[in-house]
Amino acid sequence: MASWAALSPSIVEYFEGEDFYRCGYCKNESGSRSNGMWAHSMTVQDYQDLIDRGWRRSGKYVYKPVMNQTCCPQYTIRCRPLQFQPSKSHKKVLKKMLKFLAKGEISEGHCEDEPMEPTVEDAVAGDFALINKLDIQCDLKTLNDDLKESLESEEKKKGKSSKKEESNELIQSQEVEKKLGSGEPSHSVKVHAVPKPGEGADLSKPPCRKAKEIRKERKRLKLMQQNPDGELEGFQVQREPPSLFPAKAKSNQPKSLEDLIFESLPENTSHKLEVRLVPVSFEDPEFKSSFSQSFSLYVKYQMAIHQDPPDECGKTEFTRFLCNSPLEAENPPSGPDCGYGSFHQQYWLDGKIVAVGVIDILPYCVSSVYLYYDPDYSFLSLGVYSALREIAFTRQLHEKTSQLSYYYMGFYIHSCPKMKYKGQYRPSDLLCPETYVWVPIEQCLPSLENSKYCRFNQDPEAVDEGRSKEPDRLQVLYKKAIMPYGVYKKQQKDPSEEATVLQYARLVGQTCSERMLLFRN
């Protein structure tokens, strides 16, 4: 396996100008506007840096909304799991799941203060139509031949380089060549199982008690002191009804998220829930064996929840949108046991898949891509439940990989009521669309009430510190050779080419422009 430093570079194909398409949020037929590029392959570090500049992937298509022009500005939002405390409505969802697993109890309706179920997830609105219309047929064989000839030409120049540099360049070019010949990750990923219900609970931690119960207990004790027999006028001491779950030592200390998720269940439970983390790769036996069931669930979800016609949620669309990922699986010693890359987090209830959370595990975060679930189990609020599980999963990964400490929830769209639920996972931050710094959501909301588009950074002198400052250092893959833009532009006569490349450099920033290969033909 290649070392962390010897990974081959990302290869992207940028589309000049902006795409206009139908907005799935406000239904404007041509109001949604974004820049986009096709990622033939991408390292997790490059994608981490891109989403920290407002980019987002949908399959292998990576897009960035034109924030000051699009009809519904989409702000990147992240939650801080290490400080996260579940709200009252979150606790209701978790307790509802536990009651269903333990006794098969089904709650009627939703809690009034429960966050709205996500009806339009993180894919760019109109994604299915957009990506299906993109006929990205970049000739990978041509790219492969280009790189082979690039290697041969560079071999002739290597007399001027040190032996160490020669070795590194050769390894990197060979990795690029492999990458272009296959759309699948070059190595397998170790599966890291999420604890099953009941396995992760800390029985020494006491449950949270409501203030009303505490007041009743105090009153009961006071009255019992006045009358040891316990029988008083207007008040009778009663035994508390047996708890659904095993009793714990009573205390006012609130339960942690993990306590609420992994609450101990009785041995004779009505239902069994298991969460499995599966690498997105057709070379992975678990992913391959569950593909058919997972696809069937996706079709059922899209048709019932989004009213998609069958021809718009076929196997091709499913694979392109939720199974094809540009991210290269990486498993460095310092990373999480499961490695980095794209995964399906499958929720198995009584032996069948009832929900799938598509996630990317990146150097600094778990990034939520999409969720689809069985509409027959909507009463379990699986959208909220899966988000809470993903937050807990991020905390679990953080225990080994300390820098992995955020949960990215995609885009927050303040102007769309159905997408504002993401703001209820606190504490959370929004990304400033101009300076790319994170700002607590509480500081952003007043501005968003007055305007759809806002610069959150209040320092008028602040600029984008990661902006492209030296575009000539940008890396280009052109005519069988890898070269800096400073060399490439001398071979160009089309004046529009410079504008396109500089637009790309401005949007991806200096660091990514120097690491990623921009394919030009």
C-alpha positions as a Python dict, from the first residue, in 0.01 Angstrom:
ca = {
    (1, 'M'): (0, 0, 0),
    (2, 'A'): (130, 345, -91),
    (3, 'S'): (227, 567, 197),
    (4, 'W'): (22, 873, 291),
    (5, 'A'): (274, 1104, 120),
    (6, 'A'): (309, 891, -195),
    (7, 'L'): (-60, 898, -295),
    (8, 'S'): (-124, 980, -659),
    (9, 'P'): (-289, 1315, -733),
    (10, 'S'): (-654, 1393, -791),
    (11, 'I'): (-761, 1429, -1155),
    (12, 'V'): (-1045, 1670, -1234),
    (13, 'E'): (-1210, 1808, -1547),
    (14, 'Y'): (-1352, 2157, -1495),
    (15, 'F'): (-1649, 2292, -1690),
    (16, 'E'): (-1620, 2659, -1776),
    (17, 'G'): (-1893, 2904, -1686),
    (18, 'E'): (-2192, 2826, -1465),
    (19, 'D'): (-2466, 2566, -1497),
    (20, 'F'): (-2829, 2678, -1476),
    (21, 'Y'): (-3091, 2422, -1384),
    (22, 'R'): (-3419, 2371, -1204),
    (23, 'C'): (-3410, 2433, -831),
    (24, 'G'): (-3554, 2147, -626),
    (25, 'Y'): (-3612, 2377, -330),
    (26, 'C'): (-3807, 2675, -466),
    (27, 'K'): (-3894, 2501, -799),
    (28, 'N'): (-3754, 2788, -1007),
    (29, 'E'): (-3703, 2635, -1351),
    (30, 'S'): (-3360, 2792, -1409),
    (31, 'G'): (-3276, 2971, -1084),
    (32, 'S'): (-3020, 2727, -942),
    (33, 'R'): (-2666, 2820, -1045),
    (34, 'S'): (-2336, 2646, -977),
    (35, 'N'): (-1985, 2577, -1101),
    (36, 'G'): (-1889, 2216, -1150),
    (37, 'M'): (-1619, 1967, -1235),
    (38, 'W'): (-1598, 1594, -1295),
    (39, 'A'): (-1364, 1416, -1055),
    (40, 'H'): (-1207, 1114, -1227),
    (41, 'S'): (-1039, 1046, -893),
    (42, 'M'): (-976, 1244, -578),
    (43, 'T'): (-778, 1211, -256),
    (44, 'V'): (-968, 1252, 70),
    (45, 'Q'): (-746, 1545, 168),
    (46, 'D'): (-828, 1733, -151),
    (47, 'Y'): (-1199, 1673, -100),
    (48, 'Q'): (-1172, 1785, 263),
    (49, 'D'): (-1010, 2109, 147),
    (50, 'L'): (-1273, 2155, -125),
    (51, 'I'): (-1573, 2117, 106),
    (52, 'D'): (-1405, 2369, 336),
    (53, 'R'): (-1437, 2607, 38),
    (54, 'G'): (-1806, 2535, -22),
    (55, 'W'): (-1782, 2247, -271),
    (56, 'R'): (-1994, 1931, -249),
    (57, 'R'): (-2000, 1605, -442),
    (58, 'S'): (-2288, 1414, -594),
    (59, 'G'): (-2144, 1091, -727),
    (60, 'K'): (-1831, 1199, -914),
    (61, 'Y'): (-1973, 1539, -1001),
    (62, 'V'): (-1834, 1805, -766),
    (63, 'Y'): (-2016, 2138, -760),
    (64, 'K'): (-2005, 2475, -588),
    (65, 'P'): (-2314, 2700, -580),
    (66, 'V'): (-2266, 3053, -712),
    (67, 'M'): (-2380, 3189, -378),
    (68, 'N'): (-2457, 3551, -467),
    (69, 'Q'): (-2653, 3452, -780),
    (70, 'T'): (-2831, 3122, -712),
    (71, 'C'): (-3197, 3140, -610),
    (72, 'C'): (-3150, 2941, -286),
    (73, 'P'): (-2800, 3001, -138),
    (74, 'Q'): (-2659, 2681, 11),
    (75, 'Y'): (-2426, 2730, 306),
    (76, 'T'): (-2197, 2448, 415),
    (77, 'I'): (-2289, 2349, 771),
    (78, 'R'): (-2095, 2145, 1024),
    (79, 'C'): (-2186, 2024, 1371),
    (80, 'R'): (-1936, 2001, 1657),
    (81, 'P'): (-2002, 1649, 1792),
    (82, 'L'): (-1762, 1675, 2087),
    (83, 'Q'): (-1980, 1949, 2239),
    (84, 'F'): (-2312, 1816, 2106),
    (85, 'Q'): (-2596, 1760, 2352),
    (86, 'P'): (-2918, 1604, 2222),
    (87, 'S'): (-3223, 1829, 2248),
    (88, 'K'): (-3553, 1726, 2401),
    (89, 'S'): (-3688, 1631, 2058),
    (90, 'H'): (-3374, 1430, 1978),
    (91, 'K'): (-3418, 1234, 2301),
    (92, 'K'): (-3779, 1160, 2207),
    (93, 'V'): (-3666, 1011, 1877),
    (94, 'L'): (-3404, 792, 2049),
    (95, 'K'): (-3651, 676, 2316),
    (96, 'K'): (-3908, 602, 2047),
    (97, 'M'): (-3657, 372, 1876),
    (98, 'L'): (-3569, 197, 2203),
    (99, 'K'): (-3936, 136, 2285),
    (100, 'F'): (-3994, -4, 1939),
    (101, 'L'): (-3694, -237, 1967),
    (102, 'A'): (-3781, -347, 2322),
    (103, 'K'): (-4157, -395, 2303),
    (104, 'G'): (-4257, -319, 1946),
    (105, 'E'): (-4436, -2, 2056),
    (106, 'I'): (-4523, 234, 1771),
    (107, 'S'): (-4569, 601, 1856),
    (108, 'E'): (-4852, 773, 1674),
    (109, 'G'): (-4754, 1084, 1480),
    (110, 'H'): (-4451, 1306, 1531),
    (111, 'C'): (-4366, 1512, 1835),
    (112, 'E'): (-4459, 1876, 1788),
    (113, 'D'): (-4108, 2000, 1854),
    (114, 'E'): (-3937, 1725, 1656),
    (115, 'P'): (-3716, 1842, 1365),
    (116, 'M'): (-3873, 1797, 1027),
    (117, 'E'): (-3774, 1484, 838),
    (118, 'P'): (-3536, 1564, 554),
    (119, 'T'): (-3745, 1542, 238),
    (120, 'V'): (-3475, 1679, 9),
    (121, 'E'): (-3134, 1561, 120),
    (122, 'D'): (-2792, 1699, 47),
    (123, 'A'): (-2776, 1630, -323),
    (124, 'V'): (-2791, 1948, -528),
    (125, 'A'): (-3153, 2010, -619),
    (126, 'G'): (-3222, 1868, -962),
    (127, 'D'): (-2918, 1642, -927),
    (128, 'F'): (-3062, 1336, -1093),
    (129, 'A'): (-3155, 1525, -1406),
    (130, 'L'): (-2831, 1724, -1408),
    (131, 'I'): (-2592, 1433, -1371),
    (132, 'N'): (-2785, 1208, -1609),
    (133, 'K'): (-2767, 1476, -1877),
    (134, 'L'): (-2393, 1523, -1828),
    (135, 'D'): (-2246, 1302, -2093),
    (136, 'I'): (-1900, 1291, -1939),
    (137, 'Q'): (-1724, 1057, -2174),
    (138, 'C'): (-1367, 1169, -2115),
    (139, 'D'): (-1158, 906, -2292),
    (140, 'L'): (-980, 727, -2009),
    (141, 'K'): (-777, 525, -2259),
    (142, 'T'): (-650, 849, -2413),
    (143, 'L'): (-571, 981, -2067),
    (144, 'N'): (-389, 659, -1989),
    (145, 'D'): (-187, 684, -2312),
    (146, 'D'): (-114, 1049, -2236),
    (147, 'L'): (29, 957, -1900),
    (148, 'K'): (238, 672, -2042),
    (149, 'E'): (397, 906, -2295),
    (150, 'S'): (437, 1168, -2023),
    (151, 'L'): (631, 912, -1821),
    (152, 'E'): (852, 828, -2117),
    (153, 'S'): (931, 1192, -2189),
    (154, 'E'): (1002, 1262, -1824),
    (155, 'E'): (1241, 964, -1810),
    (156, 'K'): (1465, 1144, -2060),
    (157, 'K'): (1480, 1452, -1837),
    (158, 'K'): (1552, 1268, -1516),
    (159, 'G'): (1928, 1307, -1542),
    (160, 'K'): (1884, 1650, -1384),
    (161, 'S'): (1694, 1515, -1086),
    (162, 'S'): (1814, 1338, -776),
    (163, 'K'): (1758, 963, -747),
    (164, 'K'): (1508, 1018, -468),
    (165, 'E'): (1301, 1257, -678),
    (166, 'E'): (1311, 1013, -970),
    (167, 'S'): (1172, 733, -754),
    (168, 'N'): (892, 948, -611),
    (169, 'E'): (785, 1081, -951),
    (170, 'L'): (776, 732, -1100),
    (171, 'I'): (569, 590, -815),
    (172, 'Q'): (327, 882, -838),
    (173, 'S'): (287, 855, -1216),
    (174, 'Q'): (232, 481, -1196),
    (175, 'E'): (-41, 538, -937),
    (176, 'V'): (-207, 797, -1164),
    (177, 'E'): (-195, 548, -1450),
    (178, 'K'): (-364, 281, -1238),
    (179, 'K'): (-626, 529, -1125),
    (180, 'L'): (-727, 621, -1479),
    (181, 'G'): (-762, 256, -1576),
    (182, 'S'): (-1006, 171, -1299),
    (183, 'G'): (-1293, 349, -1134),
    (184, 'E'): (-1258, 145, -816),
    (185, 'P'): (-1037, 205, -511),
    (186, 'S'): (-694, 46, -548),
    (187, 'H'): (-703, -138, -215),
    (188, 'S'): (-953, -289, 24),
    (189, 'V'): (-1079, -117, 335),
    (190, 'K'): (-1103, -271, 678),
    (191, 'V'): (-1463, -260, 802),
    (192, 'H'): (-1508, -104, 1143),
    (193, 'A'): (-1837, -218, 1293),
    (194, 'V'): (-2052, 25, 1488),
    (195, 'P'): (-2151, -110, 1830),
    (196, 'K'): (-2485, -285, 1841),
    (197, 'P'): (-2755, -160, 2078),
    (198, 'G'): (-2671, -265, 2430),
    (199, 'E'): (-2300, -320, 2368),
    (200, 'G'): (-2180, 37, 2417),
    (201, 'A'): (-2383, 146, 2717),
    (202, 'D'): (-2204, 251, 3032),
    (203, 'L'): (-2422, 103, 3303),
    (204, 'S'): (-2245, 306, 3570),
    (205, 'K'): (-2385, 630, 3431),
    (206, 'P'): (-2718, 736, 3583),
    (207, 'P'): (-3023, 831, 3380),
    (208, 'C'): (-3149, 1186, 3336),
    (209, 'R'): (-3458, 1265, 3544),
    (210, 'K'): (-3722, 1522, 3469),
    (211, 'A'): (-3760, 1820, 3706),
    (212, 'K'): (-4123, 1724, 3767),
    (213, 'E'): (-4021, 1379, 3891),
    (214, 'I'): (-3758, 1530, 4120),
    (215, 'R'): (-4014, 1769, 4272),
    (216, 'K'): (-4258, 1482, 4329),
    (217, 'E'): (-3984, 1276, 4493),
    (218, 'R'): (-3893, 1561, 4729),
    (219, 'K'): (-4257, 1609, 4824),
    (220, 'R'): (-4298, 1236, 4880),
    (221, 'L'): (-3992, 1220, 5108),
    (222, 'K'): (-4103, 1522, 5304),
    (223, 'L'): (-4449, 1382, 5362),
    (224, 'M'): (-4310, 1041, 5454),
    (225, 'Q'): (-4096, 1206, 5722),
    (226, 'Q'): (-4412, 1363, 5861),
    (227, 'N'): (-4599, 1030, 5850),
    (228, 'P'): (-4383, 716, 5845),
    (229, 'D'): (-4686, 504, 5752),
    (230, 'G'): (-4692, 681, 5420),
    (231, 'E'): (-5071, 739, 5425),
    (232, 'L'): (-5158, 1108, 5430),
    (233, 'E'): (-5462, 1311, 5350),
    (234, 'G'): (-5481, 1364, 4975),
    (235, 'F'): (-5159, 1178, 4912),
    (236, 'Q'): (-5073, 812, 4891),
    (237, 'V'): (-4725, 680, 4845),
    (238, 'Q'): (-4713, 456, 4540),
    (239, 'R'): (-4445, 236, 4400),
    (240, 'E'): (-4310, 359, 4070),
    (241, 'P'): (-4415, 138, 3776),
    (242, 'P'): (-4148, -103, 3659),
    (243, 'S'): (-3911, 63, 3414),
    (244, 'L'): (-3889, -57, 3056),
    (245, 'F'): (-3512, -78, 3095),
    (246, 'P'): (-3293, -202, 3381),
    (247, 'A'): (-3270, 47, 3666),
    (248, 'K'): (-2959, 255, 3718),
    (249, 'A'): (-2837, 461, 4007),
    (250, 'K'): (-3042, 782, 4019),
    (251, 'S'): (-2871, 1113, 3970),
    (252, 'N'): (-2929, 1451, 3807),
    (253, 'Q'): (-2640, 1398, 3566),
    (254, 'P'): (-2773, 1405, 3207),
    (255, 'K'): (-2726, 1105, 2983),
    (256, 'S'): (-2475, 1123, 2704),
    (257, 'L'): (-2574, 1066, 2343),
    (258, 'E'): (-2416, 721, 2361),
    (259, 'D'): (-2616, 634, 2676),
    (260, 'L'): (-2937, 722, 2492),
    (261, 'I'): (-2847, 528, 2176),
    (262, 'F'): (-2700, 218, 2339),
    (263, 'E'): (-2944, 189, 2632),
    (264, 'S'): (-2951, -166, 2765),
    (265, 'L'): (-3244, -363, 2626),
    (266, 'P'): (-3425, -666, 2774),
    (267, 'E'): (-3308, -1006, 2652),
    (268, 'N'): (-3640, -1085, 2484),
    (269, 'T'): (-3659, -776, 2262),
    (270, 'S'): (-3926, -752, 1993),
    (271, 'H'): (-3683, -629, 1728),
    (272, 'K'): (-3311, -630, 1661),
    (273, 'L'): (-3125, -337, 1504),
    (274, 'E'): (-2772, -367, 1367),
    (275, 'V'): (-2570, -90, 1199),
    (276, 'R'): (-2304, -198, 951),
    (277, 'L'): (-2037, 18, 789),
    (278, 'V'): (-1969, -104, 435),
    (279, 'P'): (-1706, 43, 198),
    (280, 'V'): (-1853, 166, -130),
    (281, 'S'): (-1673, -73, -362),
    (282, 'F'): (-1796, -352, -586),
    (283, 'E'): (-1481, -536, -486),
    (284, 'D'): (-1608, -550, -127),
    (285, 'P'): (-1808, -874, -73),
    (286, 'E'): (-2046, -720, 182),
    (287, 'F'): (-2125, -423, -44),
    (288, 'K'): (-2173, -654, -341),
    (289, 'S'): (-2398, -903, -160),
    (290, 'S'): (-2627, -629, -21),
    (291, 'F'): (-2638, -419, -341),
    (292, 'S'): (-2967, -560, -473),
    (293, 'Q'): (-3152, -508, -144),
    (294, 'S'): (-3002, -162, -100),
    (295, 'F'): (-3103, -61, -454),
    (296, 'S'): (-3460, -185, -405),
    (297, 'L'): (-3488, 24, -90),
    (298, 'Y'): (-3359, 330, -278),
    (299, 'V'): (-3625, 288, -550),
    (300, 'K'): (-3900, 250, -289),
    (301, 'Y'): (-3780, 563, -108),
    (302, 'Q'): (-3746, 781, -419),
    (303, 'M'): (-4089, 685, -551),
    (304, 'A'): (-4272, 722, -219),
    (305, 'I'): (-4095, 1025, -70),
    (306, 'H'): (-3989, 1221, -381),
    (307, 'Q'): (-4257, 1089, -619),
    (308, 'D'): (-3990, 1000, -875),
    (309, 'P'): (-4112, 796, -1175),
    (310, 'P'): (-3947, 452, -1207),
    (311, 'D'): (-3736, 554, -1506),
    (312, 'E'): (-3566, 825, -1300),
    (313, 'C'): (-3453, 597, -1019),
    (314, 'G'): (-3307, 303, -1206),
    (315, 'K'): (-2993, 107, -1127),
    (316, 'T'): (-2782, 339, -1346),
    (317, 'E'): (-2896, 649, -1157),
    (318, 'F'): (-2849, 478, -820),
    (319, 'T'): (-2499, 363, -905),
    (320, 'R'): (-2393, 695, -1056),
    (321, 'F'): (-2536, 900, -772),
    (322, 'L'): (-2473, 695, -457),
    (323, 'C'): (-2223, 420, -542),
    (324, 'N'): (-1973, 586, -775),
    (325, 'S'): (-1735, 795, -568),
    (326, 'P'): (-1418, 969, -683),
    (327, 'L'): (-1261, 927, -338),
    (328, 'E'): (-962, 696, -316),
    (329, 'A'): (-978, 464, -14),
    (330, 'E'): (-687, 539, 218),
    (331, 'N'): (-583, 362, 536),
    (332, 'P'): (-289, 541, 701),
    (333, 'P'): (-166, 414, 1040),
    (334, 'S'): (-279, 733, 1213),
    (335, 'G'): (-628, 722, 1063),
    (336, 'P'): (-944, 548, 1186),
    (337, 'D'): (-956, 167, 1178),
    (338, 'C'): (-1207, 173, 891),
    (339, 'G'): (-984, 402, 686),
    (340, 'Y'): (-1090, 706, 483),
    (341, 'G'): (-1320, 706, 182),
    (342, 'S'): (-1687, 656, 92),
    (343, 'F'): (-1915, 422, 286),
    (344, 'H'): (-2274, 304, 319),
    (345, 'Q'): (-2389, 286, 679),
    (346, 'Q'): (-2662, 23, 662),
    (347, 'Y'): (-2937, -8, 923),
    (348, 'W'): (-3048, -371, 944),
    (349, 'L'): (-3375, -430, 1129),
    (350, 'D'): (-3462, -794, 1190),
    (351, 'G'): (-3237, -906, 907),
    (352, 'K'): (-3339, -655, 638),
    (353, 'I'): (-3209, -311, 541),
    (354, 'V'): (-3447, -32, 644),
    (355, 'A'): (-3216, 267, 592),
    (356, 'V'): (-2883, 356, 435),
    (357, 'G'): (-2676, 659, 524),
    (358, 'V'): (-2420, 742, 252),
    (359, 'I'): (-2118, 905, 418),
    (360, 'D'): (-1762, 1011, 340),
    (361, 'I'): (-1499, 969, 611),
    (362, 'L'): (-1241, 1243, 563),
    (363, 'P'): (-932, 1358, 757),
    (364, 'Y'): (-1124, 1607, 973),
    (365, 'C'): (-1486, 1498, 951),
    (366, 'V'): (-1763, 1255, 871),
    (367, 'S'): (-1954, 1409, 579),
    (368, 'S'): (-2317, 1311, 525),
    (369, 'V'): (-2395, 1263, 155),
    (370, 'Y'): (-2749, 1119, 145),
    (371, 'L'): (-3001, 910, 334),
    (372, 'Y'): (-3270, 682, 201),
    (373, 'Y'): (-3499, 466, 410),
    (374, 'D'): (-3805, 242, 403),
    (375, 'P'): (-4115, 469, 408),
    (376, 'D'): (-4297, 194, 603),
    (377, 'Y'): (-4077, 287, 901),
    (378, 'S'): (-4126, 663, 882),
    (379, 'F'): (-4278, 650, 1230),
    (380, 'L'): (-3925, 590, 1365),
    (381, 'S'): (-3802, 930, 1236),
    (382, 'L'): (-3510, 761, 1064),
    (383, 'G'): (-3377, 1089, 924),
    (384, 'V'): (-3323, 1228, 1274),
    (385, 'Y'): (-3216, 894, 1419),
    (386, 'S'): (-2949, 835, 1154),
    (387, 'A'): (-2809, 1187, 1200),
    (388, 'L'): (-2772, 1123, 1573),
    (389, 'R'): (-2603, 790, 1502),
    (390, 'E'): (-2362, 961, 1262),
    (391, 'I'): (-2277, 1222, 1525),
    (392, 'A'): (-2206, 943, 1775),
    (393, 'F'): (-2001, 762, 1509),
    (394, 'T'): (-1789, 1076, 1456),
    (395, 'R'): (-1721, 1087, 1830),
    (396, 'Q'): (-1619, 723, 1817),
    (397, 'L'): (-1373, 783, 1531),
    (398, 'H'): (-1233, 1085, 1717),
    (399, 'E'): (-1118, 860, 2002),
    (400, 'K'): (-842, 719, 1780),
    (401, 'T'): (-803, 1001, 1525),
    (402, 'S'): (-811, 1322, 1728),
    (403, 'Q'): (-825, 1562, 1432),
    (404, 'L'): (-1144, 1393, 1305),
    (405, 'S'): (-1387, 1594, 1512),
    (406, 'Y'): (-1663, 1741, 1291),
    (407, 'Y'): (-1985, 1620, 1133),
    (408, 'Y'): (-2066, 1791, 803),
    (409, 'M'): (-2438, 1792, 724),
    (410, 'G'): (-2414, 1919, 367),
    (411, 'F'): (-2587, 2248, 291),
    (412, 'Y'): (-2803, 2465, 515),
    (413, 'I'): (-3067, 2655, 316),
    (414, 'H'): (-3227, 2919, 535),
    (415, 'S'): (-3470, 3026, 263),
    (416, 'C'): (-3611, 2672, 238),
    (417, 'P'): (-3820, 2573, 544),
    (418, 'K'): (-3773, 2201, 472),
    (419, 'M'): (-3394, 2235, 497),
    (420, 'K'): (-3373, 2446, 813),
    (421, 'Y'): (-3390, 2137, 1037),
    (422, 'K'): (-3011, 2103, 1011),
    (423, 'G'): (-2972, 2414, 1224),
    (424, 'Q'): (-3119, 2223, 1520),
    (425, 'Y'): (-2806, 2010, 1570),
    (426, 'R'): (-2607, 2241, 1798),
    (427, 'P'): (-2342, 2363, 1834),
    (428, 'S'): (-2293, 2414, 1463),
    (429, 'D'): (-2118, 2655, 1227),
    (430, 'L'): (-2183, 2795, 881),
    (431, 'L'): (-1909, 2861, 625),
    (432, 'C'): (-1862, 3222, 519),
    (433, 'P'): (-1904, 3223, 138),
    (434, 'E'): (-1639, 3493, 90),
    (435, 'T'): (-1359, 3429, 338),
    (436, 'Y'): (-1423, 3055, 407),
    (437, 'V'): (-1403, 3082, 785),
    (438, 'W'): (-1649, 2907, 1015),
    (439, 'V'): (-1897, 3120, 1208),
    (440, 'P'): (-2135, 2992, 1483),
    (441, 'I'): (-2484, 2959, 1337),
    (442, 'E'): (-2634, 3178, 1611),
    (443, 'Q'): (-2433, 3472, 1476),
    (444, 'C'): (-2549, 3403, 1119),
    (445, 'L'): (-2924, 3364, 1164),
    (446, 'P'): (-3010, 3734, 1221),
    (447, 'S'): (-2839, 3827, 893),
    (448, 'L'): (-3011, 3545, 705),
    (449, 'E'): (-3349, 3670, 822),
    (450, 'N'): (-3281, 3992, 631),
    (451, 'S'): (-3108, 3856, 322),
    (452, 'K'): (-3074, 3521, 143),
    (453, 'Y'): (-2709, 3586, 69),
    (454, 'C'): (-2480, 3695, 352),
    (455, 'R'): (-2112, 3735, 425),
    (456, 'F'): (-2080, 3596, 778),
    (457, 'N'): (-1729, 3722, 852),
    (458, 'Q'): (-1786, 4058, 1022),
    (459, 'D'): (-1430, 4179, 963),
    (460, 'P'): (-1454, 4401, 653),
    (461, 'E'): (-1079, 4372, 598),
    (462, 'A'): (-1077, 3990, 602),
    (463, 'V'): (-1004, 3813, 273),
    (464, 'D'): (-990, 3456, 149),
    (465, 'E'): (-656, 3341, 291),
    (466, 'G'): (-654, 3030, 75),
    (467, 'R'): (-717, 3214, -252),
    (468, 'S'): (-515, 3150, -565),
    (469, 'K'): (-212, 3379, -547),
    (470, 'E'): (21, 3206, -792),
    (471, 'P'): (-188, 3060, -1076),
    (472, 'D'): (125, 2972, -1275),
    (473, 'R'): (190, 2695, -1020),
    (474, 'L'): (-144, 2526, -1095),
    (475, 'Q'): (-92, 2171, -1228),
    (476, 'V'): (-230, 2079, -1572),
    (477, 'L'): (-255, 1743, -1747),
    (478, 'Y'): (-233, 1826, -2119),
    (479, 'K'): (-116, 1643, -2430),
    (480, 'K'): (43, 1348, -2256),
    (481, 'A'): (225, 1562, -2002),
    (482, 'I'): (187, 1707, -1652),
    (483, 'M'): (298, 2069, -1644),
    (484, 'P'): (252, 2390, -1444),
    (485, 'Y'): (3, 2640, -1585),
    (486, 'G'): (289, 2883, -1650),
    (487, 'V'): (419, 2641, -1916),
    (488, 'Y'): (76, 2537, -2043),
    (489, 'K'): (-47, 2891, -2114),
    (490, 'K'): (241, 2958, -2352),
    (491, 'Q'): (101, 2689, -2580),
    (492, 'Q'): (-251, 2834, -2586),
    (493, 'K'): (-394, 3076, -2840),
    (494, 'D'): (-758, 3073, -2725),
    (495, 'P'): (-809, 3377, -2496),
    (496, 'S'): (-1109, 3213, -2325),
    (497, 'E'): (-887, 2929, -2199),
    (498, 'E'): (-706, 3157, -1956),
    (499, 'A'): (-1034, 3286, -1812),
    (500, 'T'): (-1155, 2927, -1754),
    (501, 'V'): (-837, 2811, -1583),
    (502, 'L'): (-818, 3122, -1364),
    (503, 'Q'): (-1184, 3077, -1264),
    (504, 'Y'): (-1106, 2718, -1163),
    (505, 'A'): (-800, 2834, -963),
    (506, 'R'): (-1005, 3098, -782),
    (507, 'L'): (-1273, 2848, -683),
    (508, 'V'): (-1051, 2560, -565),
    (509, 'G'): (-786, 2780, -399),
    (510, 'Q'): (-406, 2776, -418),
    (511, 'T'): (-343, 2452, -225),
    (512, 'C'): (-578, 2232, -429),
    (513, 'S'): (-474, 2393, -758),
    (514, 'E'): (-115, 2286, -691),
    (515, 'R'): (-204, 1931, -581),
    (516, 'M'): (-483, 1834, -822),
    (517, 'L'): (-429, 1772, -1194),
    (518, 'L'): (-658, 1981, -1415),
    (519, 'F'): (-726, 1781, -1731),
    (520, 'R'): (-737, 1993, -2050),
    (521, 'N'): (-790, 1869, -2402),
}
